[in-house]
Amino acid sequence: MINIINFLSNLAMPLIILLIVIYGVIEKKEVFDRFVEGAKEGIKIVINIFPTLIGLFLAVGTLRSSGVIDIAIKLVEPLLNMCNFPTEIMPLALLRPISGSSSIAVATDIMKNFGVDSPIGVMAAVIMGATETTLYTIAVYSSSVKIKKTRFVLIAALTADIVGIMTSIIVCRFLS
């Protein structure tokens, strides 16, 4: 059964591309010319969001290398202990809304140190699946369509991330 699922998942993208090309030919559209125009638009979008991405990567790199995250965790550690929140998860909880690559690195580190099947490792995996790289996503999408005011989107998205993190911890504790 797994082999069939793997086979179908490997065929998914080529089949979609083939269906698009067949549809374009049936509708007598210039498929390749439209593809080239779409690629040109994609490059323009990448150029427009590039400064935003550089700023985010610089901010994340600075936060990680400066030790600010470690200091923030030490400051809130007594409160986390009172709430029975695992401090080992805190770096992931702080970085996940900012950067996907940094949060993957932190989650990988957590799983190396505690084990993939450990309660902390499972929590890290569930947090990775239940939350989004909020600041990155908002920055990329809003800058690509030139939206300047993202205050309410940011509040709603960060609230969803907090709920996702807290729910992940509660569910993982309940199931383990």
mmCIF file of C-alpha atoms in Angstrom:
data_model
loop_
_atom_site.group_PDB
_atom_site.id
_atom_site.type_symbol
_atom_site.label_atom_id
_atom_site.label_comp_id
_atom_site.label_asym_id
_atom_site.label_seq_id
_atom_site.Cartn_x
_atom_site.Cartn_y
_atom_site.Cartn_z
ATOM 1 C CA MET A 1 0.000 0.000 0.000
ATOM 2 C CA ILE A 2 2.842 2.402 0.875
ATOM 3 C CA ASN A 3 4.461 1.705 -2.515
ATOM 4 C CA ILE A 4 1.247 2.702 -4.289
ATOM 5 C CA ILE A 5 1.016 5.930 -2.269
ATOM 6 C CA ASN A 6 4.674 6.749 -3.010
ATOM 7 C CA PHE A 7 4.135 6.035 -6.703
ATOM 8 C CA LEU A 8 1.057 8.274 -6.858
ATOM 9 C CA SER A 9 2.733 11.091 -4.925
ATOM 10 C CA ASN A 10 5.714 10.967 -7.297
ATOM 11 C CA LEU A 11 3.339 11.214 -10.260
ATOM 12 C CA ALA A 12 1.237 14.072 -8.847
ATOM 13 C CA MET A 13 3.244 17.057 -10.112
ATOM 14 C CA PRO A 14 4.060 15.647 -13.573
ATOM 15 C CA LEU A 15 0.377 14.772 -14.042
ATOM 16 C CA ILE A 16 -0.753 18.254 -13.015
ATOM 17 C CA ILE A 17 1.734 19.830 -15.430
ATOM 18 C CA LEU A 18 0.599 17.456 -18.184
ATOM 19 C CA LEU A 19 -3.070 18.309 -17.522
ATOM 20 C CA ILE A 20 -2.295 22.036 -17.716
ATOM 21 C CA VAL A 21 -0.457 21.602 -21.019
ATOM 22 C CA ILE A 22 -3.257 19.429 -22.469
ATOM 23 C CA TYR A 23 -5.886 21.952 -21.358
ATOM 24 C CA GLY A 24 -3.865 24.781 -22.924
ATOM 25 C CA VAL A 25 -3.536 22.907 -26.208
ATOM 26 C CA ILE A 26 -7.269 22.067 -26.258
ATOM 27 C CA GLU A 27 -8.124 25.728 -25.570
ATOM 28 C CA LYS A 28 -5.584 26.779 -28.256
ATOM 29 C CA LYS A 29 -3.545 28.850 -25.792
ATOM 30 C CA GLU A 30 0.156 29.566 -26.151
ATOM 31 C CA VAL A 31 1.195 27.438 -23.179
ATOM 32 C CA PHE A 32 4.940 28.064 -23.284
ATOM 33 C CA ASP A 33 4.542 31.813 -23.826
ATOM 34 C CA ARG A 34 2.221 32.016 -20.818
ATOM 35 C CA PHE A 35 4.699 30.001 -18.783
ATOM 36 C CA VAL A 36 7.491 32.438 -19.690
ATOM 37 C CA GLU A 37 5.301 35.424 -18.767
ATOM 38 C CA GLY A 38 4.490 33.812 -15.412
ATOM 39 C CA ALA A 39 8.186 33.163 -14.783
ATOM 40 C CA LYS A 40 8.952 36.824 -15.528
ATOM 41 C CA GLU A 41 6.296 37.916 -13.027
ATOM 42 C CA GLY A 42 7.729 35.495 -10.466
ATOM 43 C CA ILE A 43 11.193 36.995 -10.849
ATOM 44 C CA LYS A 44 9.752 40.502 -10.358
ATOM 45 C CA ILE A 45 8.073 39.354 -7.133
ATOM 46 C CA VAL A 46 11.323 37.807 -5.870
ATOM 47 C CA ILE A 47 13.180 41.047 -6.577
ATOM 48 C CA ASN A 48 10.480 43.032 -4.731
ATOM 49 C CA ILE A 49 10.558 40.856 -1.603
ATOM 50 C CA PHE A 50 14.333 40.321 -1.526
ATOM 51 C CA PRO A 51 15.090 43.294 0.802
ATOM 52 C CA THR A 52 12.444 42.051 3.235
ATOM 53 C CA LEU A 53 13.975 38.576 3.247
ATOM 54 C CA ILE A 54 17.477 39.950 3.817
ATOM 55 C CA GLY A 55 16.175 41.981 6.778
ATOM 56 C CA LEU A 56 14.464 38.938 8.310
ATOM 57 C CA PHE A 57 17.511 36.702 7.865
ATOM 58 C CA LEU A 58 19.743 39.369 9.389
ATOM 59 C CA ALA A 59 17.420 39.818 12.375
ATOM 60 C CA VAL A 60 17.196 36.076 13.033
ATOM 61 C CA GLY A 61 20.949 35.618 12.709
ATOM 62 C CA THR A 62 21.554 38.500 15.090
ATOM 63 C CA LEU A 63 19.066 37.142 17.643
ATOM 64 C CA ARG A 64 20.597 33.672 17.587
ATOM 65 C CA SER A 65 24.245 34.722 17.717
ATOM 66 C CA SER A 66 23.830 37.516 20.274
ATOM 67 C CA GLY A 67 22.345 35.284 22.961
ATOM 68 C CA VAL A 68 19.212 37.431 23.329
ATOM 69 C CA ILE A 69 17.032 34.341 23.047
ATOM 70 C CA ASP A 70 18.920 32.604 25.860
ATOM 71 C CA ILE A 71 18.603 35.704 28.052
ATOM 72 C CA ALA A 72 14.857 35.952 27.346
ATOM 73 C CA ILE A 73 14.396 32.296 28.282
ATOM 74 C CA LYS A 74 16.335 32.751 31.536
ATOM 75 C CA LEU A 75 14.167 35.761 32.415
ATOM 76 C CA VAL A 76 10.876 33.911 31.936
ATOM 77 C CA GLU A 77 12.071 30.532 33.237
ATOM 78 C CA PRO A 78 10.496 30.934 36.710
ATOM 79 C CA LEU A 79 7.141 31.756 35.124
ATOM 80 C CA LEU A 80 7.473 28.833 32.706
ATOM 81 C CA ASN A 81 8.251 26.471 35.570
ATOM 82 C CA MET A 82 5.156 27.661 37.463
ATOM 83 C CA CYS A 83 3.030 26.964 34.360
ATOM 84 C CA ASN A 84 4.720 23.583 33.832
ATOM 85 C CA PHE A 85 5.909 24.740 30.375
ATOM 86 C CA PRO A 86 9.045 22.855 29.270
ATOM 87 C CA THR A 87 11.882 25.367 28.957
ATOM 88 C CA GLU A 88 13.591 23.097 26.420
ATOM 89 C CA ILE A 89 10.845 23.998 23.919
ATOM 90 C CA MET A 90 11.106 27.755 24.474
ATOM 91 C CA PRO A 91 13.790 28.475 21.813
ATOM 92 C CA LEU A 92 11.583 26.730 19.255
ATOM 93 C CA ALA A 93 8.496 28.601 20.470
ATOM 94 C CA LEU A 94 10.333 31.920 20.114
ATOM 95 C CA LEU A 95 11.930 31.271 16.725
ATOM 96 C CA ARG A 96 9.111 29.402 14.957
ATOM 97 C CA PRO A 97 7.047 32.524 14.172
ATOM 98 C CA ILE A 98 10.153 34.283 12.838
ATOM 99 C CA SER A 99 12.058 31.815 10.703
ATOM 100 C CA GLY A 100 11.435 28.372 9.296
ATOM 101 C CA SER A 101 15.092 27.479 8.801
ATOM 102 C CA SER A 102 16.070 28.581 12.301
ATOM 103 C CA SER A 103 13.162 26.704 13.839
ATOM 104 C CA ILE A 104 14.096 23.569 11.884
ATOM 105 C CA ALA A 105 17.632 23.872 13.233
ATOM 106 C CA VAL A 106 16.336 24.282 16.792
ATOM 107 C CA ALA A 107 13.865 21.384 16.412
ATOM 108 C CA THR A 108 16.636 19.177 15.023
ATOM 109 C CA ASP A 109 18.844 20.123 17.960
ATOM 110 C CA ILE A 110 16.038 19.315 20.410
ATOM 111 C CA MET A 111 15.519 15.927 18.787
ATOM 112 C CA LYS A 112 19.257 15.169 18.828
ATOM 113 C CA ASN A 113 19.545 16.060 22.511
ATOM 114 C CA PHE A 114 16.317 14.501 23.809
ATOM 115 C CA GLY A 115 15.454 11.896 21.184
ATOM 116 C CA VAL A 116 12.782 11.828 18.537
ATOM 117 C CA ASP A 117 10.392 9.721 20.608
ATOM 118 C CA SER A 118 10.927 11.625 23.854
ATOM 119 C CA PRO A 119 8.099 13.842 25.119
ATOM 120 C CA ILE A 120 10.166 16.954 24.303
ATOM 121 C CA GLY A 121 11.007 15.627 20.812
ATOM 122 C CA VAL A 122 7.354 14.854 20.097
ATOM 123 C CA MET A 123 6.325 18.314 21.342
ATOM 124 C CA ALA A 124 8.894 19.903 19.029
ATOM 125 C CA ALA A 125 7.571 17.926 16.063
ATOM 126 C CA VAL A 126 3.953 18.802 16.818
ATOM 127 C CA ILE A 127 4.818 22.491 17.289
ATOM 128 C CA MET A 128 6.572 22.483 13.916
ATOM 129 C CA GLY A 129 3.434 21.098 12.298
ATOM 130 C CA ALA A 130 0.910 23.175 14.234
ATOM 131 C CA THR A 131 2.462 26.621 13.800
ATOM 132 C CA GLU A 132 3.589 28.869 10.979
ATOM 133 C CA THR A 133 6.545 31.103 10.274
ATOM 134 C CA THR A 134 4.223 34.031 10.860
ATOM 135 C CA LEU A 135 6.523 37.032 10.526
ATOM 136 C CA TYR A 136 8.208 35.586 7.447
ATOM 137 C CA THR A 137 4.888 34.772 5.779
ATOM 138 C CA ILE A 138 3.334 38.139 6.552
ATOM 139 C CA ALA A 139 6.464 39.977 5.399
ATOM 140 C CA VAL A 140 6.708 38.067 2.137
ATOM 141 C CA TYR A 141 3.037 38.199 1.197
ATOM 142 C CA SER A 142 2.393 41.768 2.288
ATOM 143 C CA SER A 143 5.526 43.111 0.603
ATOM 144 C CA SER A 144 4.739 41.256 -2.620
ATOM 145 C CA VAL A 145 1.375 43.034 -2.898
ATOM 146 C CA LYS A 146 2.612 46.254 -1.233
ATOM 147 C CA ILE A 147 0.451 46.119 1.900
ATOM 148 C CA LYS A 148 1.874 48.384 4.611
ATOM 149 C CA LYS A 149 -0.557 47.969 7.534
ATOM 150 C CA THR A 150 -0.363 44.429 8.936
ATOM 151 C CA ARG A 151 -1.089 45.139 12.599
ATOM 152 C CA PHE A 152 -4.293 43.105 12.940
ATOM 153 C CA VAL A 153 -3.004 40.280 10.765
ATOM 154 C CA LEU A 154 0.093 40.077 12.944
ATOM 155 C CA ILE A 155 -1.915 39.977 16.180
ATOM 156 C CA ALA A 156 -4.256 37.285 14.867
ATOM 157 C CA ALA A 157 -1.423 35.176 13.439
ATOM 158 C CA LEU A 158 0.744 35.383 16.569
ATOM 159 C CA THR A 159 -2.297 34.491 18.682
ATOM 160 C CA ALA A 160 -2.819 31.441 16.480
ATOM 161 C CA ASP A 161 0.851 30.495 16.947
ATOM 162 C CA ILE A 162 0.570 30.791 20.736
ATOM 163 C CA VAL A 163 -2.574 28.660 20.712
ATOM 164 C CA GLY A 164 -0.833 26.126 18.463
ATOM 165 C CA ILE A 165 2.174 25.916 20.782
ATOM 166 C CA MET A 166 0.099 25.629 23.947
ATOM 167 C CA THR A 167 -2.259 23.070 22.396
ATOM 168 C CA SER A 168 0.722 21.035 21.148
ATOM 169 C CA ILE A 169 2.176 20.876 24.651
ATOM 170 C CA ILE A 170 -1.159 20.007 26.276
ATOM 171 C CA VAL A 171 -2.027 17.320 23.719
ATOM 172 C CA CYS A 172 1.465 15.791 23.828
ATOM 173 C CA ARG A 173 1.373 15.636 27.632
ATOM 174 C CA PHE A 174 -2.094 14.119 27.561
ATOM 175 C CA LEU A 175 -1.152 11.447 25.020
ATOM 176 C CA SER A 176 2.201 10.467 26.510
#
